[in-house]
Tab-separated table of C-alpha atoms in Angstrom:
chain	number	residue	atom	x	y	z
A	26	UNK	CA	0.000	0.000	0.000
A	27	UNK	CA	1.254	3.426	-0.751
A	28	UNK	CA	1.222	6.024	1.950
A	29	UNK	CA	1.525	3.519	4.811
A	30	UNK	CA	1.497	5.278	8.154
A	31	UNK	CA	4.511	5.130	10.429
A	32	UNK	CA	2.475	3.045	12.901
A	33	UNK	CA	2.222	0.234	10.329
A	34	UNK	CA	5.903	0.115	9.404
A	35	UNK	CA	7.704	-2.557	11.414
A	36	UNK	CA	10.805	-1.295	13.212
A	37	UNK	CA	14.206	-2.324	11.877
A	38	UNK	CA	14.642	-4.937	14.632
A	39	UNK	CA	11.282	-6.667	13.968
A	40	UNK	CA	11.558	-10.387	13.254
A	41	UNK	CA	10.140	-12.598	10.547
A	42	UNK	CA	6.956	-14.354	11.715
A	43	UNK	CA	7.192	-18.038	12.552
A	44	UNK	CA	4.284	-20.413	12.004
A	45	UNK	CA	3.518	-22.274	15.234
A	46	UNK	CA	4.247	-26.024	14.960
A	47	UNK	CA	0.679	-26.799	16.085
A	48	UNK	CA	-0.974	-24.335	13.689
A	49	UNK	CA	-3.666	-25.704	11.357
A	50	UNK	CA	-2.180	-27.434	8.296
A	51	UNK	CA	-2.147	-25.632	4.938
A	52	UNK	CA	-5.551	-26.002	3.282
A	53	UNK	CA	-7.346	-26.672	6.585
A	54	UNK	CA	-10.601	-24.771	7.116
A	55	UNK	CA	-10.230	-22.697	10.277
A	56	UNK	CA	-13.929	-22.570	11.116
A	57	UNK	CA	-15.634	-20.002	13.306
A	58	UNK	CA	-13.779	-19.029	16.446
A	59	UNK	CA	-17.058	-18.001	18.099
A	60	UNK	CA	-20.598	-18.755	16.919
A	61	UNK	CA	-21.783	-15.170	17.544
A	62	UNK	CA	-18.866	-13.423	15.811
A	63	UNK	CA	-20.188	-11.052	13.123
A	64	UNK	CA	-17.261	-11.929	10.864
A	65	UNK	CA	-17.167	-15.728	10.972
A	66	UNK	CA	-19.923	-17.019	13.260
A	67	UNK	CA	-22.872	-18.989	11.960
A	68	UNK	CA	-25.025	-17.601	14.799
A	69	UNK	CA	-25.243	-14.164	13.137
A	70	UNK	CA	-28.008	-14.198	10.504
A	71	UNK	CA	-26.637	-11.092	8.731
A	72	UNK	CA	-22.971	-11.732	9.523
A	73	UNK	CA	-20.273	-12.275	6.928
A	74	UNK	CA	-19.969	-16.038	7.538
A	75	UNK	CA	-16.382	-15.632	6.361
A	76	UNK	CA	-14.607	-18.936	5.669
A	77	UNK	CA	-10.823	-18.897	6.192
A	78	UNK	CA	-8.251	-21.557	5.310
A	79	UNK	CA	-4.689	-21.898	6.503
A	80	UNK	CA	-2.107	-21.275	3.810
A	81	UNK	CA	1.625	-21.813	3.602
A	82	UNK	CA	3.868	-20.016	6.073
A	83	UNK	CA	1.939	-17.400	8.006
A	84	UNK	CA	-0.679	-16.809	5.343
A	85	UNK	CA	-4.397	-17.509	4.970
A	86	UNK	CA	-7.072	-17.225	2.331
A	87	UNK	CA	-10.744	-16.536	2.954
A	88	UNK	CA	-13.994	-15.949	1.117
A	89	UNK	CA	-17.271	-14.273	1.803
A	90	UNK	CA	-20.259	-13.520	-0.383
A	91	UNK	CA	-21.673	-9.995	-0.220
A	92	UNK	CA	-25.399	-10.289	0.573
A	93	UNK	CA	-28.149	-7.676	0.273
A	94	UNK	CA	-27.900	-7.102	4.053
A	95	UNK	CA	-24.277	-5.940	3.529
A	96	UNK	CA	-25.001	-3.111	1.076
A	97	UNK	CA	-24.398	0.580	1.567
A	98	UNK	CA	-25.150	2.251	-1.768
A	99	UNK	CA	-27.852	0.424	-3.743
A	100	UNK	CA	-26.447	-2.886	-4.949
A	101	UNK	CA	-22.940	-2.313	-3.573
A	102	UNK	CA	-21.170	-3.549	-0.452
A	103	UNK	CA	-20.917	-1.086	2.428
A	104	UNK	CA	-17.320	0.049	2.960
A	105	UNK	CA	-17.529	-0.783	6.661
A	106	UNK	CA	-18.529	-4.352	5.838
A	107	UNK	CA	-15.544	-4.667	3.500
A	108	UNK	CA	-13.255	-3.318	6.241
A	109	UNK	CA	-14.798	-5.870	8.611
A	110	UNK	CA	-14.007	-8.676	6.148
A	111	UNK	CA	-10.397	-7.522	5.961
A	112	UNK	CA	-10.191	-7.211	9.759
A	113	UNK	CA	-11.650	-10.708	10.270
A	114	UNK	CA	-9.231	-12.185	7.738
A	115	UNK	CA	-6.251	-10.419	9.300
A	116	UNK	CA	-7.344	-11.507	12.784
A	117	UNK	CA	-7.501	-15.120	11.622
A	118	UNK	CA	-3.766	-14.982	10.901
A	119	UNK	CA	-3.158	-15.093	14.642
A	120	UNK	CA	-4.295	-18.758	14.666
A	121	UNK	CA	-1.150	-19.572	12.709
A	122	UNK	CA	1.002	-17.875	15.335
A	123	UNK	CA	-1.114	-19.398	18.153
A	124	UNK	CA	-1.504	-16.067	19.950
A	125	UNK	CA	-4.482	-14.042	21.109
A	126	UNK	CA	-4.358	-10.591	19.530
A	127	UNK	CA	-6.627	-7.615	18.907
A	128	UNK	CA	-6.655	-5.010	16.171
A	129	UNK	CA	-4.525	-2.018	17.095
A	130	UNK	CA	-4.710	-0.244	13.734
A	131	UNK	CA	-6.306	-1.017	10.395
A	132	UNK	CA	-5.730	1.093	7.281
A	133	UNK	CA	-7.967	0.255	4.353
A	134	UNK	CA	-7.896	1.278	0.707
A	135	UNK	CA	-11.108	0.900	-1.286
A	136	UNK	CA	-9.984	0.381	-4.882
A	137	UNK	CA	-13.204	-0.568	-6.712
A	138	UNK	CA	-16.878	-1.176	-5.906
A	139	UNK	CA	-17.965	-4.645	-4.787
A	140	UNK	CA	-21.480	-5.522	-5.997
A	141	UNK	CA	-24.008	-7.499	-3.957
A	142	UNK	CA	-23.768	-11.259	-4.685
A	143	UNK	CA	-20.038	-10.951	-5.391
A	144	UNK	CA	-17.653	-13.412	-3.745
A	145	UNK	CA	-14.756	-11.507	-2.196
A	146	UNK	CA	-11.544	-13.578	-2.293
A	147	UNK	CA	-9.256	-12.548	0.545
A	148	UNK	CA	-5.564	-13.243	1.041
A	149	UNK	CA	-3.574	-12.194	4.124
A	150	UNK	CA	-0.089	-12.605	5.540
A	151	UNK	CA	1.874	-11.668	8.651
A	152	UNK	CA	4.991	-9.771	7.604
A	153	UNK	CA	6.773	-9.056	10.909
A	154	UNK	CA	6.582	-9.410	14.673
A	155	UNK	CA	8.068	-7.024	17.225
A	156	UNK	CA	7.386	-7.939	20.841
A	157	UNK	CA	3.587	-7.968	21.204
A	158	UNK	CA	3.086	-6.205	17.851
A	159	UNK	CA	2.085	-8.216	14.774
A	160	UNK	CA	2.261	-6.532	11.339
A	161	UNK	CA	0.199	-7.858	8.436
A	162	UNK	CA	-1.519	-7.087	5.115
A	163	UNK	CA	-4.578	-8.345	3.244
A	164	UNK	CA	-6.210	-7.944	-0.148
A	165	UNK	CA	-9.740	-8.644	-1.348
A	166	UNK	CA	-10.254	-9.529	-5.009
A	167	UNK	CA	-13.381	-9.929	-7.094
A	168	UNK	CA	-13.922	-12.337	-9.985
A	169	UNK	CA	-11.626	-15.001	-8.471
A	170	UNK	CA	-8.483	-15.323	-6.349
A	171	UNK	CA	-6.432	-13.717	-9.145
A	172	UNK	CA	-9.062	-11.115	-10.089
A	173	UNK	CA	-8.719	-7.372	-9.723
A	174	UNK	CA	-8.074	-5.964	-6.246
A	175	UNK	CA	-11.175	-4.313	-4.791
A	176	UNK	CA	-9.932	-3.631	-1.247
A	177	UNK	CA	-6.652	-3.907	0.616
A	178	UNK	CA	-5.419	-3.208	4.098
A	179	UNK	CA	-2.431	-3.137	6.369
A	180	UNK	CA	-2.816	-3.798	10.054
A	181	UNK	CA	-1.134	-3.832	13.409
A	182	UNK	CA	-2.381	-6.394	15.923
A	183	UNK	CA	-1.420	-6.401	19.583
A	184	UNK	CA	-0.989	-9.664	21.481
A	185	UNK	CA	-3.126	-9.790	24.642
A	186	UNK	CA	-3.999	-12.295	27.345
A	187	UNK	CA	-7.481	-13.778	27.738
A	188	UNK	CA	-7.966	-11.362	30.675
A	189	UNK	CA	-8.435	-8.589	28.079
A	190	UNK	CA	-11.774	-10.165	27.100
A	191	UNK	CA	-12.788	-11.182	30.615
A	192	UNK	CA	-12.253	-7.654	31.959
A	193	UNK	CA	-13.858	-5.842	29.014
A	194	UNK	CA	-16.553	-8.139	27.604
A	195	UNK	CA	-20.147	-8.475	28.731
A	196	UNK	CA	-20.262	-10.956	31.614
A	197	UNK	CA	-23.100	-13.106	30.196
A	198	UNK	CA	-21.248	-13.833	26.928
A	199	UNK	CA	-17.898	-14.315	28.668
A	200	UNK	CA	-19.416	-16.762	31.167
A	201	UNK	CA	-21.169	-18.688	28.378
A	202	UNK	CA	-17.924	-19.004	26.406
A	203	UNK	CA	-15.947	-19.988	29.509
A	204	UNK	CA	-18.591	-22.578	30.503
A	205	UNK	CA	-18.435	-24.416	27.170
A	206	UNK	CA	-17.387	-27.992	28.017
A	207	UNK	CA	-15.454	-28.254	24.741
A	208	UNK	CA	-12.057	-26.909	25.810
A	209	UNK	CA	-10.982	-26.229	22.222
A	210	UNK	CA	-14.099	-24.120	21.518
A	211	UNK	CA	-13.612	-22.304	24.832
A	212	UNK	CA	-10.055	-21.301	23.946
A	213	UNK	CA	-10.886	-20.454	20.317
A	214	UNK	CA	-13.663	-18.073	21.407
A	215	UNK	CA	-10.920	-15.654	22.469
A	216	UNK	CA	-8.455	-16.182	19.623
A	217	UNK	CA	-9.533	-13.524	17.139
A	218	UNK	CA	-9.850	-9.783	17.545
A	219	UNK	CA	-13.004	-8.526	19.287
């Protein structure tokens, strides 16, 4: 992206990201981290229902279909929904690092309109890590994974502990997630940005 802000430029001593040895295998569908997540959860009737797959290295691909409920201008996706799709995709990268992280900064470029009923093909990668800071980029293409770029973003995620969600979330939802007997689902509920 041109014109990247200073906040999104990794410092000179940032390190190359390392895929966690227990990260999902390339090609594996990541699934929803939380059923009520607007980005990936099936429990949101008007959510994005974004489907992400692990890629090689610290990279993922994802898809979502723009529905009528996602429009801003007549027949076109709302810019905020497109930014949400990028944010969800970028947040899913943290599964490959096996860290809990939240969005610190997201800069989005809207390159071309995205019509309703279009499948947005997303691709994202972590580029650097510096302490708790995780630097990444994403693009959204229309017409196929190699189609023209419609949206793109750069982001800074900040690694946090699960206490971040416990201290700031609504108690009823936090307690429900913590009470889930499936330990994997319980942990995954807190893996992607809020």
